[in-house]
Amino acid sequence: MAAPNFSRLPGFRDFPPEDFAFRQHVFEAWRRVSRRYGFLEYDGPPLEPLDLYVEKSGEEIVGQLYNFVDKGDREITLRPEMTPSLARILGERSRGMSKPIRWFTVPQLFRYERQQRGRLREHFQWNADIVGEDSVAADAEVVALAIDALRELGLTHEDFRARVSDRRLLTAVLREGLGIAEDRLGAAFALIDRFEKLPRELVVERMASEAGLEARAADEAVELFGSLDLDGIAARFGGSENIRGAAAPLSEYVGILGEMGLGDYVQVDLTIVRGLAYYTGIVFELFDTHGELRAICGGGRYDRLLELVGGEPLPAVGFGMGDVVLGELLADRGLVPGYRRAVDYALVTIGAEQRPLAYRLAHQLRERGRSVVFALRDQAVRKQFKAAETEGAARVLVIGPEEATRGTVKVREMTTGAEREVSIADVIAGVGEVASTGGKNADKERDNGDAGAEA
Ligand code: HAM
């Protein structure tokens, strides 16, 4: 019988060490920058009750759930996003906590999506949220955090932009500026959200049929949304007090980001709506400037979600940044660090009699935090040296019969080839030791880190 062929599920990734190292590189940048902004890390379970997402997240995500009934007859799903879990977790404990709450996490999320570039069925998503603060400074703080993480990874304003909008402003413009009826606003929002994905004529046609605009007004509206910034809004709709009022938070937000020195990264764009149902105010997405990739990150204000899941009515703002699109962008820009294996020491034994000494020495060095490898069976010296090179050993300690009787080993620096005899006591004590890898693999010699989108 032929051996079964267990292939990986479509849309899922393996992470062999070189890919894992890249993943770690991104996660570490996310964590460093989160801490710089005073955020604390949290996590929750990967499985959640199905009800947590129904209605709160919106149709799109609910249609993509990995859900099932468990052995206790519970309706369960793998988490497709983190925000409802955060709302649930805080619903149980926020009352006693000082505000604002600044929390971040890097969960693996699961969505049964149609596969395409930048979209898999699992991804890791850094989430950072500020809960319990409704001032615009909190909105600015989270988008600044997202921008700074990309800068930390080597990207600049030439590589990406934060496209920012405000659902309240969009509502005011649609209702007051364009005269769209209250009951057609939802349809108009959905259409604007798909603005860039649909051909222009179709958007115009649907603006007329679904949002109830006259053909000419629909055409004008589409023209407008493609180009409207804050000055344009003031010039065009400044006469409306409601629209002026609705533009004020976004204007303050852009001002704060300017003060932070991040003005070059920010672009007002009313076509940013966000697909998720719970957003209530300023929303944003980060995109590559070449317009080649899907959104790197998305987020915004959601002031009613915590109450909806049964917690304190707390305002909240945050974002999710996935590792897939970001990985593609970093690869496209040559910002994937090289990968090379590295250990502090490889032990080479001349004969089987030295193995007990090798075991002792390896363990004593490891006790001191050094990384050490040695051949796990008797091997020719040449082979052991070759393996030491493959492992990326900084130094080889050669343990031979004569040295052993003298209580010494030969230390070979692998970069220079220099050799010297050193007492075992000094080796263990680290005398003359340069830097240690601390058991961590060095980032070198790797330049192709496409995070592995699957066709
Ligand atoms: P989202 O826009 O659904 O937001 O996802 C945020 C980011 O996660 C996207 O911009 C994208 O980079 C990545 N992402 C989403 N789905 C996939 C996928 N199937 N494959 C690869 N990457 C993906 C949320 O999930 C909100 N809960 C974010 C948030 C947090 N809002 C407030 N706080």
Tab-separated table of C-alpha atoms and ligand atoms in Angstrom:
chain	number	residue	atom	x	y	z
A	1	MET	CA	0.000	0.000	0.000
A	2	ALA	CA	1.322	3.454	-0.888
A	3	ALA	CA	2.237	5.672	2.038
A	4	PRO	CA	-0.473	8.261	2.716
A	5	ASN	CA	0.318	11.760	1.549
A	6	PHE	CA	-0.259	14.135	4.434
A	7	SER	CA	-0.009	17.540	2.878
A	8	ARG	CA	-0.414	20.795	4.727
A	9	LEU	CA	-3.881	22.322	4.718
A	10	PRO	CA	-4.267	25.089	2.136
A	11	GLY	CA	-3.786	28.543	3.623
A	12	PHE	CA	-1.660	27.287	6.529
A	13	ARG	CA	2.077	27.677	6.948
A	14	ASP	CA	4.931	25.661	8.375
A	15	PHE	CA	7.681	27.599	10.072
A	16	PRO	CA	11.021	25.842	9.618
A	17	PRO	CA	13.763	27.620	11.636
A	18	GLU	CA	14.695	30.180	8.955
A	19	ASP	CA	11.036	31.240	8.603
A	20	PHE	CA	10.527	31.070	12.335
A	21	ALA	CA	13.509	33.409	12.807
A	22	PHE	CA	11.887	35.951	10.497
A	23	ARG	CA	8.589	35.623	12.338
A	24	GLN	CA	10.451	36.215	15.588
A	25	HIS	CA	12.206	39.247	14.113
A	26	VAL	CA	8.802	40.813	13.366
A	27	PHE	CA	7.258	39.800	16.706
A	28	GLU	CA	10.206	41.221	18.628
A	29	ALA	CA	9.873	44.572	16.844
A	30	TRP	CA	6.130	44.585	17.656
A	31	ARG	CA	6.832	43.810	21.298
A	32	ARG	CA	9.663	46.363	21.644
A	33	VAL	CA	7.585	49.186	20.222
A	34	SER	CA	4.508	48.189	22.267
A	35	ARG	CA	6.566	48.444	25.450
A	36	ARG	CA	7.953	51.804	24.333
A	37	TYR	CA	4.369	53.051	24.348
A	38	GLY	CA	3.659	51.554	27.783
A	39	PHE	CA	1.500	48.637	26.583
A	40	LEU	CA	1.243	45.366	28.537
A	41	GLU	CA	1.030	41.966	26.847
A	42	TYR	CA	-1.986	39.663	27.320
A	43	ASP	CA	-3.521	36.637	25.654
A	44	GLY	CA	-6.737	34.641	25.645
A	45	PRO	CA	-7.895	31.209	24.464
A	46	PRO	CA	-7.750	30.296	20.761
A	47	LEU	CA	-11.283	28.889	20.972
A	48	GLU	CA	-14.234	31.126	21.816
A	49	PRO	CA	-18.020	30.765	21.898
A	50	LEU	CA	-19.474	31.356	18.432
A	51	ASP	CA	-21.881	33.998	19.746
A	52	LEU	CA	-19.033	36.337	20.560
A	53	TYR	CA	-18.660	37.140	16.845
A	54	VAL	CA	-22.153	36.866	15.477
A	55	GLU	CA	-23.447	40.418	14.948
A	56	LYS	CA	-20.478	42.101	16.666
A	57	SER	CA	-17.890	41.413	14.005
A	58	GLY	CA	-20.117	41.670	10.955
A	59	GLU	CA	-21.170	39.315	8.179
A	60	GLU	CA	-17.817	39.091	6.417
A	61	ILE	CA	-15.975	37.541	9.335
A	62	VAL	CA	-18.896	35.377	10.452
A	63	GLY	CA	-18.950	33.776	6.995
A	64	GLN	CA	-15.289	32.855	7.440
A	65	LEU	CA	-15.436	31.204	10.848
A	66	TYR	CA	-13.835	27.853	11.613
A	67	ASN	CA	-16.723	26.792	13.830
A	68	PHE	CA	-17.929	23.463	15.199
A	69	VAL	CA	-19.969	21.910	17.987
A	70	ASP	CA	-17.790	20.539	20.784
A	71	LYS	CA	-18.351	17.330	22.762
A	72	GLY	CA	-20.323	19.294	25.350
A	73	ASP	CA	-22.690	20.555	22.604
A	74	ARG	CA	-21.256	24.064	22.690
A	75	GLU	CA	-21.090	26.178	19.533
A	76	ILE	CA	-17.401	26.989	19.290
A	77	THR	CA	-15.097	28.764	16.873
A	78	LEU	CA	-11.399	29.288	16.393
A	79	ARG	CA	-10.856	33.009	16.969
A	80	PRO	CA	-10.955	34.985	13.707
A	81	GLU	CA	-9.935	38.258	15.381
A	82	MET	CA	-8.939	39.397	18.855
A	83	THR	CA	-11.132	42.430	19.535
A	84	PRO	CA	-14.237	40.555	20.774
A	85	SER	CA	-12.001	38.435	23.067
A	86	LEU	CA	-10.421	41.614	24.449
A	87	ALA	CA	-13.897	43.025	25.082
A	88	ARG	CA	-14.914	39.781	26.822
A	89	ILE	CA	-11.740	39.632	28.949
A	90	LEU	CA	-12.074	43.260	30.027
A	91	GLY	CA	-15.811	42.842	30.551
A	92	GLU	CA	-14.923	40.487	33.388
A	93	ARG	CA	-12.228	42.606	35.022
A	94	SER	CA	-12.078	46.221	33.851
A	95	ARG	CA	-14.120	47.643	36.725
A	96	GLY	CA	-11.278	47.466	39.190
A	97	MET	CA	-8.604	48.575	36.734
A	98	SER	CA	-7.096	52.025	36.373
A	99	LYS	CA	-7.726	53.624	32.999
A	100	PRO	CA	-6.635	53.949	30.332
A	101	ILE	CA	-5.830	50.290	29.812
A	102	ARG	CA	-3.051	49.805	27.258
A	103	TRP	CA	-2.839	46.169	26.206
A	104	PHE	CA	-1.246	44.319	23.313
A	105	THR	CA	-1.119	40.734	22.107
A	106	VAL	CA	0.108	38.635	19.156
A	107	PRO	CA	-2.465	35.859	18.644
A	108	GLN	CA	-2.722	33.402	15.773
A	109	LEU	CA	-6.094	33.919	14.098
A	110	PHE	CA	-8.112	31.745	11.741
A	111	ARG	CA	-10.383	32.780	8.901
A	112	TYR	CA	-11.647	30.503	6.164
A	113	GLU	CA	-10.864	33.008	3.406
A	114	ARG	CA	-10.588	32.627	-0.318
A	115	GLN	CA	-6.862	32.392	-0.820
A	116	GLN	CA	-5.093	35.209	-2.572
A	117	ARG	CA	-1.917	37.188	-2.183
A	118	GLY	CA	-1.711	38.450	1.397
A	119	ARG	CA	-4.628	36.334	2.590
A	120	LEU	CA	-4.168	32.985	4.297
A	121	ARG	CA	-6.400	30.899	6.534
A	122	GLU	CA	-4.242	31.560	9.551
A	123	HIS	CA	-2.150	34.570	10.397
A	124	PHE	CA	-0.535	36.172	13.392
A	125	GLN	CA	-1.959	39.550	14.209
A	126	TRP	CA	-0.429	42.075	16.554
A	127	ASN	CA	-3.246	43.895	18.337
A	128	ALA	CA	-2.769	47.012	20.451
A	129	ASP	CA	-5.734	48.704	22.077
A	130	ILE	CA	-6.334	51.581	24.474
A	131	VAL	CA	-9.482	51.093	26.520
A	132	GLY	CA	-11.168	53.654	28.777
A	133	GLU	CA	-10.118	56.833	27.001
A	134	ASP	CA	-12.201	58.693	24.437
A	135	SER	CA	-9.875	61.590	23.654
A	136	VAL	CA	-8.406	61.908	20.180
A	137	ALA	CA	-4.914	61.641	21.693
A	138	ALA	CA	-5.658	57.930	22.268
A	139	ASP	CA	-6.569	57.486	18.596
A	140	ALA	CA	-3.350	59.248	17.608
A	141	GLU	CA	-1.319	57.158	20.047
A	142	VAL	CA	-2.427	53.839	18.535
A	143	VAL	CA	-1.836	54.822	14.921
A	144	ALA	CA	1.558	56.261	15.902
A	145	LEU	CA	2.361	52.913	17.514
A	146	ALA	CA	1.461	51.057	14.301
A	147	ILE	CA	3.543	53.479	12.209
A	148	ASP	CA	6.517	53.233	14.558
A	149	ALA	CA	6.495	49.440	14.409
A	150	LEU	CA	6.896	49.573	10.641
A	151	ARG	CA	9.663	52.153	11.023
A	152	GLU	CA	11.324	49.871	13.567
A	153	LEU	CA	11.386	47.178	10.879
A	154	GLY	CA	13.165	49.533	8.483
A	155	LEU	CA	10.242	50.870	6.419
A	156	THR	CA	9.921	54.600	5.743
A	157	HIS	CA	7.240	57.011	4.513
A	158	GLU	CA	8.331	56.078	1.033
A	159	ASP	CA	7.113	52.556	1.703
A	160	PHE	CA	3.766	52.989	3.443
A	161	ARG	CA	1.012	55.382	4.513
A	162	ALA	CA	-1.691	55.455	7.148
A	163	ARG	CA	-4.931	56.271	5.367
A	164	VAL	CA	-7.233	57.781	7.951
A	165	SER	CA	-10.906	58.624	8.075
A	166	ASP	CA	-13.759	59.017	10.528
A	167	ARG	CA	-17.044	57.168	10.202
A	168	ARG	CA	-18.859	60.114	11.811
A	169	LEU	CA	-17.446	62.501	9.220
A	170	LEU	CA	-18.274	60.137	6.380
A	171	THR	CA	-21.830	59.832	7.721
A	172	ALA	CA	-22.171	63.617	7.884
A	173	VAL	CA	-20.807	64.059	4.352
A	174	LEU	CA	-23.079	61.343	2.958
A	175	ARG	CA	-26.147	62.541	4.783
A	176	GLU	CA	-25.748	66.306	4.765
A	177	GLY	CA	-23.355	66.854	1.910
A	178	LEU	CA	-24.842	64.398	-0.568
A	179	GLY	CA	-28.335	64.042	0.828
A	180	ILE	CA	-28.272	60.252	1.124
A	181	ALA	CA	-31.239	58.961	3.120
A	182	GLU	CA	-30.671	57.469	6.578
A	183	ASP	CA	-31.793	53.996	5.500
A	184	ARG	CA	-29.351	53.982	2.556
A	185	LEU	CA	-26.292	54.927	4.609
A	186	GLY	CA	-25.358	51.291	5.290
A	187	ALA	CA	-25.395	50.483	1.580
A	188	ALA	CA	-23.321	53.604	0.812
A	189	PHE	CA	-20.757	52.621	3.476
A	190	ALA	CA	-20.475	49.093	2.087
A	191	LEU	CA	-19.951	50.470	-1.398
A	192	ILE	CA	-17.327	53.000	-0.345
A	193	ASP	CA	-15.515	50.202	1.483
A	194	ARG	CA	-15.227	48.375	-1.871
A	195	PHE	CA	-14.349	51.537	-3.760
A	196	GLU	CA	-10.893	50.437	-4.830
A	197	LYS	CA	-11.850	46.865	-5.571
A	198	LEU	CA	-14.668	47.626	-8.018
A	199	PRO	CA	-14.499	49.335	-11.418
A	200	ARG	CA	-15.433	53.012	-11.246
A	201	GLU	CA	-18.516	52.718	-13.488
A	202	LEU	CA	-19.924	49.957	-11.306
A	203	VAL	CA	-19.472	52.069	-8.162
A	204	VAL	CA	-21.266	54.990	-9.851
A	205	GLU	CA	-24.053	52.687	-10.971
A	206	ARG	CA	-24.476	51.195	-7.520
A	207	MET	CA	-24.230	54.586	-5.794
A	208	ALA	CA	-27.314	55.408	-7.812
A	209	SER	CA	-29.196	52.130	-7.429
A	210	GLU	CA	-28.228	51.252	-3.842
A	211	ALA	CA	-27.568	54.605	-2.167
A	212	GLY	CA	-30.375	56.343	-4.067
A	213	LEU	CA	-28.358	59.131	-5.726
A	214	GLU	CA	-29.208	60.669	-9.089
A	215	ALA	CA	-26.841	59.494	-11.839
A	216	ARG	CA	-24.959	62.808	-11.953
A	217	ALA	CA	-24.734	63.114	-8.190
A	218	ALA	CA	-23.453	59.519	-8.014
A	219	ASP	CA	-20.730	60.336	-10.508
A	220	GLU	CA	-19.767	63.461	-8.567
A	221	ALA	CA	-19.758	61.559	-5.268
A	222	VAL	CA	-17.370	58.957	-6.631
A	223	GLU	CA	-15.086	61.672	-7.994
A	224	LEU	CA	-15.188	63.399	-4.644
A	225	PHE	CA	-14.337	60.382	-2.516
A	226	GLY	CA	-11.266	59.642	-4.557
A	227	SER	CA	-9.732	63.041	-3.792
A	228	LEU	CA	-11.237	64.554	-0.665
A	229	ASP	CA	-8.854	65.678	2.089
A	230	LEU	CA	-9.601	67.894	5.102
A	231	ASP	CA	-9.082	71.142	3.156
A	232	GLY	CA	-11.275	69.817	0.373
A	233	ILE	CA	-14.012	68.946	2.870
A	234	ALA	CA	-13.808	72.429	4.421
A	235	ALA	CA	-13.908	74.092	0.995
A	236	ARG	CA	-16.753	71.984	-0.287
A	237	PHE	CA	-18.906	71.461	2.815
A	238	GLY	CA	-17.619	74.110	5.246
A	239	GLY	CA	-21.024	75.774	5.208
A	240	SER	CA	-22.507	72.835	7.120
A	241	GLU	CA	-22.008	73.139	10.829
A	242	ASN	CA	-22.546	69.404	11.278
A	243	ILE	CA	-19.863	68.511	8.752
A	244	ARG	CA	-17.469	71.066	10.272
A	245	GLY	CA	-18.107	69.571	13.700
A	246	ALA	CA	-17.661	66.019	12.397
A	247	ALA	CA	-14.333	66.974	10.780
A	248	ALA	CA	-12.907	68.422	14.014
A	249	PRO	CA	-11.677	65.154	15.640
A	250	LEU	CA	-9.931	64.021	12.439
A	251	SER	CA	-8.334	67.418	12.105
A	252	GLU	CA	-7.075	67.273	15.713
A	253	TYR	CA	-5.809	63.725	15.103
A	254	VAL	CA	-3.823	64.754	12.030
A	255	GLY	CA	-2.461	67.706	14.028
A	256	ILE	CA	-1.217	65.456	16.861
A	257	LEU	CA	0.488	63.101	14.407
A	258	GLY	CA	2.145	66.145	12.853
A	259	GLU	CA	3.454	67.193	16.284
A	260	MET	CA	4.851	63.692	16.742
A	261	GLY	CA	6.788	64.127	13.499
A	262	LEU	CA	4.707	61.494	11.722
A	263	GLY	CA	2.828	63.851	9.383
A	264	ASP	CA	4.490	62.359	6.305
A	265	TYR	CA	2.922	59.011	7.074
A	266	VAL	CA	-0.662	60.212	7.283
A	267	GLN	CA	-3.184	60.772	4.513
A	268	VAL	CA	-6.859	61.585	4.996
A	269	ASP	CA	-8.942	59.283	2.830
A	270	LEU	CA	-12.704	59.048	3.240
A	271	THR	CA	-12.829	55.738	1.369
A	272	ILE	CA	-11.383	54.012	4.440
A	273	VAL	CA	-14.458	52.571	6.118
A	274	ARG	CA	-13.274	49.249	7.630
A	275	GLY	CA	-15.263	46.090	7.061
A	276	LEU	CA	-15.903	45.250	10.716
A	277	ALA	CA	-19.226	46.305	12.169
A	278	TYR	CA	-18.154	47.701	15.542
A	279	TYR	CA	-16.203	50.831	14.583
A	280	THR	CA	-17.726	54.128	15.676
A	281	GLY	CA	-15.231	56.929	14.993
A	282	ILE	CA	-11.785	57.485	13.539
A	283	VAL	CA	-10.647	54.488	11.468
A	284	PHE	CA	-7.419	53.822	9.623
A	285	GLU	CA	-5.541	51.368	7.464
A	286	LEU	CA	-1.861	51.131	6.601
A	287	PHE	CA	-1.013	50.470	2.964
A	288	ASP	CA	2.156	50.166	0.927
A	289	THR	CA	2.690	53.293	-1.186
A	290	HIS	CA	3.032	51.320	-4.418
A	291	GLY	CA	-0.530	50.103	-3.965
A	292	GLU	CA	0.538	46.531	-4.676
A	293	LEU	CA	-0.551	44.838	-1.489
A	294	ARG	CA	-3.617	44.516	0.665
A	295	ALA	CA	-3.864	46.436	3.948
A	296	ILE	CA	-0.951	45.813	6.310
A	297	CYS	CA	-2.929	46.940	9.316
A	298	GLY	CA	-6.381	48.197	10.180
A	299	GLY	CA	-8.076	49.642	13.196
A	300	GLY	CA	-10.036	52.419	14.744
A	301	ARG	CA	-12.348	53.473	17.522
A	302	TYR	CA	-15.076	51.154	18.772
A	303	ASP	CA	-16.789	52.815	21.716
A	304	ARG	CA	-19.704	50.443	22.150
A	305	LEU	CA	-18.262	46.955	21.847
A	306	LEU	CA	-17.356	46.427	25.506
A	307	GLU	CA	-20.867	47.221	26.600
A	308	LEU	CA	-22.260	44.975	23.854
A	309	VAL	CA	-20.425	41.962	25.226
A	310	GLY	CA	-21.695	42.709	28.722
A	311	GLY	CA	-18.929	44.810	30.247
A	312	GLU	CA	-18.559	48.363	31.485
A	313	PRO	CA	-19.451	50.893	28.781
A	314	LEU	CA	-15.868	51.873	27.960
A	315	PRO	CA	-14.571	53.717	24.921
A	316	ALA	CA	-11.836	51.861	23.049
A	317	VAL	CA	-9.475	52.253	20.124
A	318	GLY	CA	-6.940	49.897	18.612
A	319	PHE	CA	-5.698	48.023	15.578
A	320	GLY	CA	-4.620	44.683	14.204
A	321	MET	CA	-1.478	44.257	12.089
A	322	GLY	CA	-1.007	40.911	10.360
A	323	ASP	CA	2.293	39.188	9.660
A	324	VAL	CA	1.442	38.077	6.109
A	325	VAL	CA	1.171	41.312	4.137
A	326	LEU	CA	3.892	42.857	6.270
A	327	GLY	CA	6.177	39.908	5.489
A	328	GLU	CA	5.571	40.425	1.779
A	329	LEU	CA	6.330	44.130	1.993
A	330	LEU	CA	9.534	43.556	3.973
A	331	ALA	CA	10.629	40.937	1.432
A	332	ASP	CA	9.829	43.278	-1.490
A	333	ARG	CA	11.936	46.005	0.124
A	334	GLY	CA	14.866	43.711	0.936
A	335	LEU	CA	14.271	44.093	4.672
A	336	VAL	CA	14.329	40.439	5.654
A	337	PRO	CA	17.421	39.915	7.797
A	338	GLY	CA	19.753	37.120	6.784
A	339	TYR	CA	19.654	33.895	8.710
A	340	ARG	CA	22.623	31.930	9.957
A	341	ARG	CA	22.842	29.293	12.612
A	342	ALA	CA	25.087	30.199	15.534
A	343	VAL	CA	26.279	28.596	18.753
A	344	ASP	CA	29.023	29.685	21.135
A	345	TYR	CA	30.921	26.385	21.256
A	346	ALA	CA	31.274	23.109	19.403
A	347	LEU	CA	33.242	20.408	21.218
A	348	VAL	CA	35.455	18.117	19.164
A	349	THR	CA	36.756	14.947	20.775
A	350	ILE	CA	39.804	13.157	19.359
A	351	GLY	CA	38.801	9.745	20.745
A	352	ALA	CA	35.904	8.045	22.508
A	353	GLU	CA	37.835	8.256	25.836
A	354	GLN	CA	37.309	12.048	25.886
A	355	ARG	CA	33.523	11.855	25.679
A	356	PRO	CA	32.931	11.897	29.475
A	357	LEU	CA	35.023	15.090	29.677
A	358	ALA	CA	33.019	16.551	26.757
A	359	TYR	CA	29.741	15.812	28.556
A	360	ARG	CA	31.009	17.515	31.724
A	361	LEU	CA	32.446	20.511	29.904
A	362	ALA	CA	29.336	21.002	27.731
A	363	HIS	CA	27.112	20.979	30.752
A	364	GLN	CA	29.280	23.358	32.753
A	365	LEU	CA	29.344	25.848	29.868
A	366	ARG	CA	25.582	25.565	29.455
A	367	GLU	CA	25.180	26.225	33.179
A	368	ARG	CA	26.905	29.527	32.453
A	369	GLY	CA	24.391	30.271	29.691
A	370	ARG	CA	26.616	29.356	26.745
A	371	SER	CA	25.255	27.410	23.791
A	372	VAL	CA	27.196	24.201	23.129
A	373	VAL	CA	26.900	21.354	20.654
A	374	PHE	CA	28.962	18.199	20.161
A	375	ALA	CA	28.734	15.053	18.049
A	376	LEU	CA	26.232	12.643	19.570
A	377	ARG	CA	28.234	9.633	18.360
A	378	ASP	CA	31.926	8.945	17.720
A	379	GLN	CA	32.972	10.702	14.546
A	380	ALA	CA	36.137	11.526	12.631
A	381	VAL	CA	37.657	14.840	13.727
A	382	ARG	CA	37.269	16.276	10.224
A	383	LYS	CA	33.558	15.487	10.272
A	384	GLN	CA	33.179	17.077	13.690
A	385	PHE	CA	34.831	20.280	12.417
A	386	LYS	CA	32.542	20.309	9.410
A	387	ALA	CA	29.504	19.952	11.681
A	388	ALA	CA	30.855	22.769	13.891
A	389	GLU	CA	30.923	25.017	10.823
A	390	THR	CA	27.393	24.051	9.824
A	391	GLU	CA	26.168	24.825	13.327
A	392	GLY	CA	27.860	28.233	13.119
A	393	ALA	CA	30.090	27.659	16.149
A	394	ALA	CA	32.073	30.752	17.173
A	395	ARG	CA	34.706	28.501	18.789
A	396	VAL	CA	35.680	24.885	18.715
A	397	LEU	CA	37.120	23.259	21.818
A	398	VAL	CA	39.316	20.338	20.813
A	399	ILE	CA	39.556	17.738	23.566
A	400	GLY	CA	42.537	15.427	22.986
A	401	PRO	CA	44.223	12.799	25.174
A	402	GLU	CA	47.345	14.861	25.952
A	403	GLU	CA	45.449	18.055	26.636
A	404	ALA	CA	43.043	16.075	28.836
A	405	THR	CA	45.907	14.861	31.032
A	406	ARG	CA	47.195	18.439	31.295
A	407	GLY	CA	43.676	19.658	32.223
A	408	THR	CA	43.480	21.806	29.075
A	409	VAL	CA	41.680	22.017	25.723
A	410	LYS	CA	42.639	23.593	22.446
A	411	VAL	CA	40.454	26.611	21.640
A	412	ARG	CA	40.033	27.401	17.973
A	413	GLU	CA	38.484	30.733	16.971
A	414	MET	CA	36.450	29.850	13.918
A	415	THR	CA	36.559	33.317	12.358
A	416	THR	CA	40.363	33.660	12.433
A	417	GLY	CA	41.475	30.045	12.705
A	418	ALA	CA	43.729	31.038	15.642
A	419	GLU	CA	44.341	28.252	18.170
A	420	ARG	CA	45.614	28.287	21.706
A	421	GLU	CA	45.744	25.917	24.646
A	422	VAL	CA	43.615	27.015	27.586
A	423	SER	CA	43.017	25.392	30.957
A	424	ILE	CA	39.585	23.804	31.308
A	425	ALA	CA	39.015	25.889	34.436
A	426	ASP	CA	39.561	29.084	32.406
A	427	VAL	CA	37.256	27.894	29.614
A	428	ILE	CA	34.524	27.172	32.131
A	429	ALA	CA	35.093	30.528	33.818
A	430	GLY	CA	34.874	32.280	30.445
A	431	VAL	CA	38.378	33.793	30.624
A	432	GLY	CA	39.142	35.511	27.319
A	433	GLU	CA	35.686	34.815	25.977
A	434	VAL	CA	34.291	37.412	23.606
A	435	ALA	CA	30.531	37.921	23.097
A	436	SER	CA	28.101	35.061	23.438
A	437	THR	CA	25.148	34.324	21.175
A	438	GLY	CA	23.316	33.335	24.339
A	439	GLY	CA	22.047	30.378	22.370
A	440	LYS	CA	20.313	32.666	19.906
A	441	ASN	CA	20.723	32.204	16.204
A	442	ALA	CA	22.328	35.141	14.497
A	443	ASP	CA	20.558	37.003	11.738
A	444	LYS	CA	22.775	36.675	8.728
A	445	GLU	CA	22.943	35.248	5.269
A	446	ARG	CA	19.299	35.142	4.522
A	447	ASP	CA	17.627	37.373	2.069
A	448	ASN	CA	14.513	35.649	0.877
A	449	GLY	CA	11.881	35.779	3.550
A	450	ASP	CA	8.601	35.772	1.708
A	451	ALA	CA	6.390	34.798	4.606
A	452	GLY	CA	4.980	32.078	2.441
A	453	ALA	CA	1.704	33.120	0.844
A	454	GLU	CA	0.292	30.121	-0.930
A	455	ALA	CA	-1.380	30.226	-4.289
B	1	HAM	P1	-8.833	43.323	10.221
B	1	HAM	O1	-8.796	44.476	9.280
B	1	HAM	O2	-9.827	42.267	9.958
B	1	HAM	O3	-9.029	43.935	11.669
B	1	HAM	O4	-7.406	42.678	10.267
B	1	HAM	C1	-6.272	43.457	10.545
B	1	HAM	C2	-5.100	43.029	9.675
B	1	HAM	O5	-4.859	41.647	9.832
B	1	HAM	C3	-5.311	43.214	8.182
B	1	HAM	O6	-4.976	44.512	7.773
B	1	HAM	C4	-4.350	42.176	7.602
B	1	HAM	O7	-3.008	42.657	7.583
B	1	HAM	C5	-4.389	41.077	8.631
B	1	HAM	N1	-5.288	39.996	8.182
B	1	HAM	C6	-6.619	39.881	8.345
B	1	HAM	N2	-7.089	38.761	7.798
B	1	HAM	C7	-6.034	38.112	7.253
B	1	HAM	C8	-5.860	36.893	6.541
B	1	HAM	N3	-6.857	36.077	6.274
B	1	HAM	N4	-4.599	36.559	6.134
B	1	HAM	C9	-3.569	37.365	6.393
B	1	HAM	N5	-3.665	38.528	7.071
B	1	HAM	C10	-4.887	38.897	7.492
B	1	HAM	C11	-9.272	43.214	12.803
B	1	HAM	O8	-9.153	42.034	12.871
B	1	HAM	C12	-9.605	44.086	14.018
B	1	HAM	N6	-10.033	43.196	15.102
B	1	HAM	C13	-8.409	44.930	14.410
B	1	HAM	C14	-8.659	45.796	15.597
B	1	HAM	C15	-8.086	45.670	16.824
B	1	HAM	N7	-9.495	46.826	15.665
B	1	HAM	C16	-9.450	47.346	16.877
B	1	HAM	N8	-8.593	46.652	17.601
